[in-house]
Coordinates of C-alpha atoms in Angstrom, one line a residue:
Chain A
M149 CA 93.9 189.5 152.8
E150 CA 96.7 188.5 150.4
Q151 CA 94.5 187.7 147.4
K152 CA 95.5 185.0 145.0
I153 CA 94.8 184.9 141.3
K154 CA 92.3 181.7 140.4
M155 CA 92.1 182.4 136.8
F156 CA 94.0 185.1 134.6
I157 CA 92.6 185.9 131.2
R158 CA 94.4 188.1 128.9
N159 CA 93.6 189.5 125.1
L160 CA 90.8 186.8 124.8
N161 CA 89.1 186.7 121.5
F162 CA 86.5 184.0 120.6
Y163 CA 84.8 183.0 117.4
Y164 CA 81.7 181.4 116.2
G165 CA 82.9 180.8 112.5
N166 CA 83.7 184.2 111.6
V167 CA 81.8 185.9 113.9
L168 CA 83.7 187.7 116.8
A169 CA 81.9 186.9 120.1
L170 CA 84.3 188.2 122.5
K171 CA 86.8 190.7 121.7
N172 CA 89.9 191.2 123.8
V173 CA 88.7 190.2 127.2
N174 CA 90.9 190.7 129.9
L175 CA 90.2 189.7 133.5
D176 CA 91.4 188.0 136.7
I177 CA 89.4 185.8 138.9
L178 CA 90.5 185.5 142.5
T179 CA 90.4 182.5 144.5
N180 CA 87.7 181.9 146.9
H181 CA 85.9 185.2 145.7
V182 CA 82.8 185.3 143.8
T183 CA 83.0 187.0 140.2
A184 CA 79.7 188.1 138.8
L185 CA 79.3 188.6 135.1
I186 CA 76.3 190.9 134.0
G187 CA 75.2 192.3 130.7
P188 CA 72.5 192.3 128.2
S189 CA 71.4 189.1 126.4
G190 CA 73.8 188.3 123.6
C191 CA 76.8 190.6 125.2
G192 CA 78.9 187.3 125.6
K193 CA 78.6 186.5 129.2
T194 CA 77.7 182.9 128.5
T195 CA 80.2 182.2 125.8
F196 CA 83.0 183.6 128.0
L197 CA 82.1 181.3 130.9
R198 CA 82.1 178.5 128.6
C199 CA 85.3 179.3 127.5
L200 CA 86.7 179.0 131.1
N201 CA 86.2 175.1 131.3
R202 CA 86.3 174.7 127.5
M203 CA 83.0 173.7 126.9
N204 CA 82.8 175.4 124.0
D205 CA 85.1 172.9 122.3
V206 CA 81.6 171.0 121.9
V207 CA 80.5 173.7 119.6
E208 CA 81.2 173.4 115.7
G209 CA 83.2 176.3 114.5
A210 CA 84.3 177.5 117.7
R211 CA 87.6 179.0 118.4
A212 CA 89.2 180.8 121.3
E213 CA 92.4 183.0 120.9
G214 CA 94.3 184.4 123.7
Q215 CA 95.4 183.4 127.1
I216 CA 93.5 181.6 129.9
L217 CA 95.5 180.5 132.7
L218 CA 94.4 178.4 135.5
D219 CA 97.0 178.5 138.4
G220 CA 99.5 179.9 135.7
K221 CA 98.9 177.2 133.2
D222 CA 97.1 177.8 129.8
I223 CA 94.2 175.6 129.5
N224 CA 93.8 175.9 126.1
S225 CA 97.6 174.3 125.4
P226 CA 97.6 171.8 123.0
E227 CA 99.1 169.1 125.8
V228 CA 96.2 170.1 128.1
D229 CA 93.4 167.3 128.1
P230 CA 89.8 169.3 128.5
V231 CA 88.6 166.4 130.2
Q232 CA 91.0 167.2 133.2
I233 CA 90.1 171.1 133.0
R234 CA 86.6 170.3 133.5
R235 CA 87.4 168.1 136.3
R236 CA 89.1 171.1 138.0
I237 CA 86.4 173.6 137.0
G238 CA 82.7 172.5 137.6
M239 CA 79.8 174.1 135.9
V240 CA 76.3 174.7 136.9
F241 CA 73.8 175.4 134.0
Q242 CA 71.1 177.6 133.3
K243 CA 68.3 175.2 132.9
S244 CA 68.9 172.5 135.5
N245 CA 70.1 169.6 133.8
P246 CA 69.6 166.8 136.4
F247 CA 70.1 163.1 134.5
P248 CA 67.1 160.9 134.3
K249 CA 68.6 158.7 137.0
T250 CA 68.0 158.8 141.0
V251 CA 69.0 161.5 143.0
F252 CA 72.1 159.1 144.5
E253 CA 73.1 158.3 140.9
N254 CA 72.8 162.0 139.7
V255 CA 75.2 163.1 142.3
A256 CA 77.5 159.9 141.9
Y257 CA 77.7 160.3 138.3
G258 CA 81.1 162.3 138.2
L259 CA 82.5 160.1 140.8
R260 CA 82.3 156.9 139.1
I261 CA 83.7 158.6 136.0
D262 CA 87.0 157.1 136.7
N263 CA 87.0 156.1 140.3
P264 CA 85.4 152.5 141.5
Y265 CA 84.7 153.6 144.6
V266 CA 83.6 151.1 147.2
K267 CA 79.9 151.6 148.1
A268 CA 80.3 153.0 151.4
E269 CA 82.8 155.7 150.5
L270 CA 80.7 156.4 147.6
T271 CA 77.7 156.9 149.7
A272 CA 79.5 159.1 152.0
R273 CA 80.7 161.3 149.2
V274 CA 77.3 161.7 147.8
E275 CA 75.7 162.6 151.3
K276 CA 78.6 165.3 151.9
S277 CA 78.1 166.8 148.2
L278 CA 74.3 167.0 149.2
R279 CA 75.0 168.5 152.6
D280 CA 77.3 170.8 150.9
A281 CA 74.7 172.0 148.4
A282 CA 72.1 172.5 151.2
L283 CA 69.9 169.6 150.0
W284 CA 70.7 166.9 152.3
E285 CA 67.8 167.7 154.7
E286 CA 65.4 167.8 152.0
V287 CA 66.6 164.5 150.1
K288 CA 67.9 162.2 152.4
D289 CA 65.1 159.9 152.4
R290 CA 64.3 160.4 148.7
L291 CA 67.7 159.3 147.3
N292 CA 66.2 156.5 145.2
D293 CA 63.7 159.0 143.7
R294 CA 64.0 160.0 140.2
A295 CA 65.5 163.4 140.1
F296 CA 62.8 164.6 138.0
E297 CA 60.4 164.4 140.9
L298 CA 62.4 167.1 142.9
S299 CA 61.1 170.6 142.7
G300 CA 62.9 172.8 140.3
G301 CA 65.2 174.7 143.3
Q302 CA 66.1 171.4 144.7
Q303 CA 66.8 170.0 141.0
Q304 CA 69.5 173.0 140.7
R305 CA 70.7 172.1 144.1
L306 CA 71.2 168.7 143.0
C307 CA 73.2 169.9 139.9
I308 CA 75.3 172.0 142.4
A309 CA 75.9 168.9 144.7
R310 CA 76.6 166.9 141.3
A311 CA 79.5 169.6 140.6
L312 CA 80.7 169.5 143.9
A313 CA 80.8 166.1 144.3
V314 CA 84.2 166.0 141.9
E315 CA 85.7 168.6 144.1
P316 CA 86.2 171.0 141.6
E317 CA 88.6 174.1 142.2
V318 CA 86.3 176.8 140.8
I319 CA 82.7 176.4 140.1
L320 CA 80.9 178.5 137.2
M321 CA 77.4 179.1 137.2
D322 CA 75.5 180.1 134.4
E323 CA 72.1 182.0 135.7
P324 CA 71.5 179.2 138.2
A325 CA 68.6 181.2 140.0
S326 CA 67.0 182.3 136.3
A327 CA 64.0 180.0 136.5
L328 CA 63.3 179.8 140.3
D329 CA 61.0 181.3 142.7
P330 CA 62.4 184.0 145.2
I331 CA 62.6 181.5 148.0
A332 CA 64.5 179.1 145.9
T333 CA 66.8 181.7 144.8
L334 CA 67.6 183.0 148.1
K335 CA 68.5 179.5 149.1
I336 CA 71.0 179.2 145.8
E337 CA 72.3 182.7 146.9
E338 CA 72.8 181.8 150.6
L339 CA 74.6 178.7 149.2
I340 CA 77.2 180.6 147.1
Q341 CA 78.0 182.3 150.1
E342 CA 78.8 179.2 151.8
L343 CA 80.7 177.8 148.7
K344 CA 83.1 180.5 148.2
K345 CA 85.0 179.4 151.3
K346 CA 86.2 176.6 149.6
Y347 CA 85.7 177.2 145.9
T348 CA 86.2 180.0 143.4
I349 CA 83.1 181.3 141.6
V350 CA 82.1 182.8 138.5
I351 CA 78.4 183.5 138.1
V352 CA 76.6 184.9 135.2
T353 CA 73.3 186.5 136.2
H354 CA 70.8 188.8 134.3
N355 CA 69.5 189.9 138.0
M356 CA 71.3 193.2 139.1
Q357 CA 70.4 192.7 142.6
Q358 CA 71.6 189.0 142.7
A359 CA 74.8 190.4 141.5
A360 CA 75.1 193.1 144.1
R361 CA 74.0 190.8 146.7
V362 CA 76.1 187.3 146.0
S363 CA 79.3 188.7 144.4
D364 CA 82.9 190.5 145.3
Y365 CA 83.7 191.4 141.8
T366 CA 81.2 192.4 139.2
A367 CA 82.6 192.3 135.2
F368 CA 79.8 194.3 133.1
F369 CA 80.0 193.0 129.5
Y370 CA 78.5 194.6 126.2
L371 CA 78.6 193.4 122.8
G372 CA 81.2 190.7 123.4
E373 CA 83.7 193.7 125.4
L374 CA 84.5 193.4 128.9
V375 CA 83.5 197.1 129.4
E376 CA 84.3 197.5 133.3
V377 CA 85.3 195.3 136.3
D378 CA 85.6 196.1 139.8
R379 CA 84.7 195.5 143.4
T380 CA 81.1 195.2 143.3
E381 CA 80.1 197.8 145.7
K382 CA 82.0 200.3 143.8
I383 CA 80.3 199.0 140.4
F384 CA 77.2 199.5 142.0
T385 CA 77.5 202.9 143.8
R386 CA 80.2 204.7 141.6
P387 CA 80.9 203.0 138.3
G388 CA 83.7 204.1 136.5
L389 CA 82.0 204.3 133.3
K390 CA 78.6 206.1 131.7
K391 CA 77.7 202.8 130.0
T392 CA 77.8 201.0 132.9
E393 CA 76.0 203.3 135.1
D394 CA 73.2 203.6 132.3
Y395 CA 73.1 199.4 132.2
I396 CA 72.9 199.0 136.1
T397 CA 70.3 201.7 136.4
G398 CA 67.9 200.3 133.9
R399 CA 68.4 203.0 131.3
F400 CA 69.3 200.4 128.7
G401 CA 69.7 196.8 128.5
Chain B
M43 CA 30.4 179.0 115.1
I44 CA 29.6 178.6 111.5
K45 CA 32.0 176.8 109.0
S46 CA 32.8 178.3 105.8
W47 CA 32.3 176.1 102.6
S48 CA 35.9 175.5 101.8
E49 CA 36.3 174.4 105.4
R50 CA 33.7 171.6 105.2
I51 CA 34.7 170.4 101.6
G52 CA 38.3 170.3 103.0
F53 CA 37.1 168.6 105.9
F54 CA 34.7 166.0 104.0
L55 CA 37.8 165.2 101.8
L56 CA 40.2 164.2 104.4
T57 CA 37.7 162.2 106.3
L58 CA 36.8 160.4 103.2
A59 CA 40.5 159.9 102.3
G60 CA 40.9 158.4 106.0
I61 CA 38.0 156.1 105.6
L62 CA 38.7 154.8 102.2
V63 CA 42.5 153.9 103.3
L64 CA 40.9 152.2 106.7
F65 CA 38.3 150.3 104.3
I66 CA 40.7 148.9 102.0
L67 CA 43.3 148.1 104.4
S68 CA 40.2 146.1 106.5
L69 CA 39.3 144.4 103.5
I70 CA 42.8 143.0 102.7
L71 CA 43.4 141.9 106.1
L72 CA 39.6 140.5 106.5
D73 CA 40.2 138.5 103.4
I74 CA 43.3 137.0 104.5
F75 CA 42.0 136.6 108.0
S76 CA 38.7 134.6 107.0
K77 CA 40.4 132.5 104.5
G78 CA 43.4 131.7 106.4
I79 CA 41.9 130.9 109.9
K80 CA 40.5 127.5 108.7
T81 CA 43.9 126.4 107.8
I82 CA 45.8 127.2 110.9
S83 CA 46.1 124.2 113.4
L84 CA 49.0 123.0 115.4
E85 CA 49.7 120.4 112.9
F86 CA 50.1 123.5 110.5
L87 CA 52.5 125.4 112.7
T88 CA 54.6 122.4 114.0
Q89 CA 54.7 119.9 110.6
P90 CA 56.4 120.0 107.6
P91 CA 54.7 120.0 104.3
R92 CA 53.8 116.7 102.9
E93 CA 52.4 115.3 99.4
G94 CA 54.1 117.9 97.1
M95 CA 53.0 120.7 99.5
T96 CA 49.4 120.2 99.1
K97 CA 49.1 118.7 103.2
G98 CA 51.0 119.2 106.0
G99 CA 52.1 122.3 107.6
I100 CA 54.9 125.2 107.1
F101 CA 56.8 124.7 110.3
P102 CA 60.4 124.9 108.2
A103 CA 59.5 128.0 106.8
I104 CA 58.5 129.4 110.1
L105 CA 61.8 128.4 111.7
G106 CA 63.7 129.6 108.0
T107 CA 62.3 132.9 108.5
F108 CA 63.3 133.0 112.2
V109 CA 66.6 131.7 111.7
V110 CA 67.3 134.3 108.8
S111 CA 66.0 137.2 110.9
L112 CA 68.1 136.2 113.5
I113 CA 71.1 136.5 111.3
T114 CA 69.9 139.9 110.2
V115 CA 69.8 141.2 113.4
I116 CA 73.2 139.9 114.6
F117 CA 74.7 141.4 111.4
A118 CA 72.5 144.4 111.1
V119 CA 72.2 145.8 114.7
P120 CA 75.5 146.3 116.0
L121 CA 76.9 147.6 112.9
G122 CA 74.1 150.1 112.1
M123 CA 73.9 151.1 115.8
F124 CA 77.5 151.9 115.8
A125 CA 77.3 153.5 112.8
A126 CA 74.5 155.9 113.7
I127 CA 77.0 156.7 116.8
Y128 CA 79.5 157.9 114.3
L129 CA 77.4 159.7 112.5
H130 CA 75.6 161.7 115.1
E131 CA 78.2 162.2 117.8
Y132 CA 81.5 161.9 116.2
A133 CA 81.5 163.0 112.4
R134 CA 82.0 166.8 112.0
P135 CA 79.2 168.2 110.1
G136 CA 80.6 169.0 106.5
K137 CA 80.5 167.4 103.2
M138 CA 81.6 164.5 103.8
T139 CA 79.0 163.5 106.3
R140 CA 76.2 165.3 104.1
F141 CA 77.2 163.0 101.2
I142 CA 77.3 159.8 103.8
R143 CA 73.8 160.5 105.3
L144 CA 72.3 161.0 101.6
S145 CA 73.8 158.0 100.3
I146 CA 72.2 156.3 103.5
R147 CA 68.7 157.7 102.6
N148 CA 69.0 157.0 99.0
L149 CA 70.0 153.3 99.8
S150 CA 66.9 152.6 101.6
G151 CA 65.1 153.5 98.5
V152 CA 66.8 150.8 96.3
P153 CA 64.7 148.1 95.2
S154 CA 65.2 144.8 97.5
I155 CA 66.1 143.0 94.0
V156 CA 68.9 144.6 93.8
Y157 CA 70.0 143.9 97.2
G158 CA 69.2 140.3 96.2
L159 CA 71.6 140.4 93.2
F160 CA 74.3 142.0 95.3
G161 CA 74.1 139.5 97.8
V162 CA 74.6 136.7 95.1
A163 CA 77.6 138.6 93.8
L164 CA 79.0 139.4 97.4
F165 CA 78.1 136.4 99.7
V166 CA 77.2 133.8 97.7
Q167 CA 80.2 134.0 94.8
M168 CA 82.7 136.2 95.9
L169 CA 82.8 135.2 99.8
K170 CA 81.6 131.5 98.9
F171 CA 78.9 131.2 101.4
G172 CA 77.0 129.7 98.7
T173 CA 72.9 129.8 98.7
S174 CA 72.6 129.4 102.4
I175 CA 70.9 131.0 105.8
L176 CA 74.1 133.0 105.9
S177 CA 74.1 134.6 102.6
A178 CA 70.3 135.5 102.8
G179 CA 70.5 136.8 106.5
L180 CA 73.5 139.1 105.5
T181 CA 71.6 140.1 102.6
L182 CA 68.6 141.0 104.5
G183 CA 70.8 142.5 106.6
L184 CA 72.1 145.0 104.0
L185 CA 68.7 145.8 103.2
T186 CA 67.7 146.8 106.7
L187 CA 71.2 148.5 107.5
P188 CA 69.8 151.9 106.0
W189 CA 66.9 151.7 108.1
T190 CA 68.8 150.5 111.2
I191 CA 71.2 153.8 110.7
T192 CA 68.3 156.1 110.5
A193 CA 66.3 154.8 113.3
C194 CA 69.5 154.8 115.4
E195 CA 70.5 158.5 114.5
E196 CA 66.8 159.9 115.1
A197 CA 66.7 157.9 118.4
L198 CA 70.1 159.6 119.4
K199 CA 68.8 163.0 118.5
T200 CA 66.1 162.6 121.1
V201 CA 68.3 162.6 123.7
P202 CA 69.1 166.1 125.0
Q203 CA 72.1 168.0 124.4
S204 CA 72.2 168.7 128.0
Y205 CA 72.7 165.1 129.0
R206 CA 75.8 165.3 127.1
E207 CA 77.1 168.8 128.3
G208 CA 76.2 168.0 131.8
A209 CA 78.3 164.6 131.8
F210 CA 81.3 167.0 129.9
A211 CA 81.1 169.6 132.8
L212 CA 81.9 166.6 135.2
G213 CA 84.9 165.7 133.5
A214 CA 83.5 162.6 131.5
T215 CA 85.3 161.8 128.1
K216 CA 82.9 162.0 125.1
W217 CA 82.9 157.9 125.1
Y218 CA 82.0 157.7 128.9
A219 CA 79.3 160.3 128.4
I220 CA 77.9 158.5 125.3
R221 CA 78.1 155.4 127.1
T222 CA 76.3 156.1 130.3
N223 CA 74.3 159.0 129.7
V224 CA 73.1 158.9 126.1
L225 CA 72.5 155.3 124.9
P226 CA 70.6 154.3 127.6
Y227 CA 68.0 156.6 126.9
A228 CA 68.4 156.2 123.0
V229 CA 68.8 152.3 122.9
P230 CA 64.8 151.9 123.3
G231 CA 64.2 154.4 120.5
M232 CA 66.7 152.2 118.6
L233 CA 65.2 149.0 119.3
T234 CA 61.8 150.2 118.3
G235 CA 63.4 151.4 114.7
V236 CA 65.2 148.2 114.3
I237 CA 62.0 146.2 115.1
L238 CA 60.4 147.9 112.5
G239 CA 62.9 147.4 110.0
L240 CA 63.3 143.8 110.6
S241 CA 59.3 143.2 110.3
R242 CA 60.2 144.8 106.7
A243 CA 62.7 142.5 106.1
A244 CA 61.1 139.3 107.3
G245 CA 58.7 140.2 104.9
E246 CA 60.8 140.4 101.9
T247 CA 61.0 137.8 99.0
A248 CA 63.6 139.2 96.7
P249 CA 66.6 139.2 98.6
I250 CA 66.3 135.5 99.5
L251 CA 65.1 134.6 96.4
F252 CA 68.7 133.9 95.0
T253 CA 70.8 133.9 98.3
G254 CA 69.2 130.9 100.1
A255 CA 65.6 130.2 100.1
A256 CA 64.6 126.8 98.7
F257 CA 61.5 126.0 96.7
F258 CA 61.1 123.1 99.1
L259 CA 63.6 121.0 101.7
P260 CA 62.9 117.3 102.8
H261 CA 64.8 118.3 106.0
L262 CA 65.4 120.9 108.3
P263 CA 68.6 123.1 107.9
K264 CA 71.6 121.6 109.7
S265 CA 73.9 124.6 109.6
L266 CA 74.2 128.3 108.2
F267 CA 75.5 127.2 105.1
D268 CA 72.3 125.3 104.4
Q269 CA 69.5 126.4 102.3
F270 CA 66.2 127.1 104.1
M271 CA 62.6 127.4 103.5
A272 CA 61.0 130.8 104.7
L273 CA 57.8 132.2 104.8
P274 CA 57.0 134.8 101.9
Y275 CA 59.0 132.7 99.6
H276 CA 56.6 129.7 100.4
L277 CA 53.6 132.1 99.7
Y278 CA 55.2 133.2 96.4
I279 CA 55.6 129.5 95.4
L280 CA 52.5 128.2 96.5
A281 CA 50.5 131.5 95.3
T282 CA 52.2 131.5 91.5
Q283 CA 54.2 128.7 91.0
H284 CA 52.4 125.6 92.4
Q285 CA 51.0 122.9 89.7
A286 CA 47.8 122.7 91.7
I287 CA 47.4 126.4 92.8
E288 CA 43.5 126.1 93.5
K289 CA 44.2 123.2 95.4
V290 CA 46.9 124.7 97.5
R291 CA 45.2 128.1 98.0
P292 CA 44.1 127.2 101.6
I293 CA 47.5 126.5 102.4
A294 CA 48.8 129.9 100.8
Y295 CA 46.1 131.9 102.5
G296 CA 47.5 130.2 106.0
T297 CA 50.8 131.1 105.6
A298 CA 50.0 134.7 104.7
L299 CA 48.3 134.8 107.9
V300 CA 51.2 133.2 109.7
L301 CA 53.4 135.9 108.1
L302 CA 51.0 138.9 109.1
G303 CA 50.6 137.6 112.6
L304 CA 54.5 137.4 112.9
I305 CA 55.1 140.8 111.8
F306 CA 51.9 142.1 113.9
L307 CA 53.9 140.6 116.8
L308 CA 56.9 142.3 115.8
N309 CA 55.5 145.8 115.4
L310 CA 53.4 145.3 118.8
S311 CA 56.9 144.7 120.7
A312 CA 58.2 148.0 119.2
V313 CA 55.0 149.8 120.1
W314 CA 55.4 148.2 123.6
I315 CA 59.0 149.1 124.0
R316 CA 58.3 152.6 122.9
Y317 CA 55.7 152.9 125.4
R318 CA 58.0 151.7 128.2
Y319 CA 60.6 153.9 127.3
R320 CA 58.1 156.9 127.3
Q321 CA 57.3 156.0 130.9
R322 CA 61.0 155.8 131.8
M323 CA 62.2 159.4 130.2
R324 CA 59.2 160.6 132.0
G325 CA 60.9 159.6 135.2

């Protein structure tokens, strides 16, 4: 199968003020594949993820150098509107963050931004997004309930549905299952397998087994550097570097 | 568990302070209530003063305070709210923002008579609004502005950052995110602060003293450029400036009670709004 590069990252340095948080990161993210980012806390995985949809623009004193290409176009070039980038690259946060609105309004939020949908079309798209996030059966009778009333796992899938609704091309997930029980986690993992048929996925995870289960490629970050990236089964069976092996076998981290 | 001596003494002193404060406050309230309640009647609330303010009611003062407060709200709330949104959501943290914020904090400590004099200079003389409802309302607006801005900023602070980032991640612009996913959750908190600021302004005398409040008016104000009577100023006159102070004392107490009642109502509505808001945020 021919593999297309969705995002192409070269020589990425990232600073918080004077602190260098990412050092010379190079990575290709392949279309319709799941790329997992692993590494100990504070190694820069989340920072890297937030570079990919320019979410770090919001952070004071943050600055990126180098190239991040989305379909060959630099997302950091001055003529690019970060709002458009975020429309194409969705994000699911570590702590599920439903808005204090109803289930329906949460999913419809992104759709309403600049499209005055007619009611029927909006309803259809909300339903489709909830189906794609494997949540529809559980909430179809609860669309007008407040999102906070859902369980933790449902809330996280609601956030995924909300991200899917605007039909992004890439979905960034920042430890989407870290606060969930094993069953809810399993559901999210199954969902990721389903989603990669249509989307390109980048997922940060602390859970080694999760990375092994869901991803096609795994990138190991350590102290702001991308140490090693390869096919997931290779990283977890025959890692190229001692440091990677030490981390995945639990010798440090 | 046996408490140590220092623990007991500390507990005793703190309790004493609490009781003392409560005692003094209830004494004031009780005094005003017991002496004022006799004066309150339908006539007192709906009629103008008669016979050199020794008889009749205080309706023009109630109306005056109400209208001036309205001007204050119309002027100070949108301005304060937008300033707070700018400061909290848009302004880059730095020396300038710190300086602006510090100035606002300082302004909230400026004595109200200074605002009164500034109001005379700006609204009455320079802008030629004369001594009027408009000048007084705007002066009170200036007085409440620092409180309004601070309260609105605090309200914005309580909205979790994740609501903003969540909206950004869906491709919302900053203003869209603020408008649809921050303000709705901040507005009740803002209102609470605004009402508390207003209840303070409604009781102020100094800022309206030179800018529009009248000792006595034979008629109700006809436009925003008329002078007006106001509760706190009326009370001040009755209590200290009237030629028959002893005779008007009951009216003074009645006026004080009405003013207190008004402020109590305002504060109560602030508490109610906050309560409703908590319910809503809980989901």
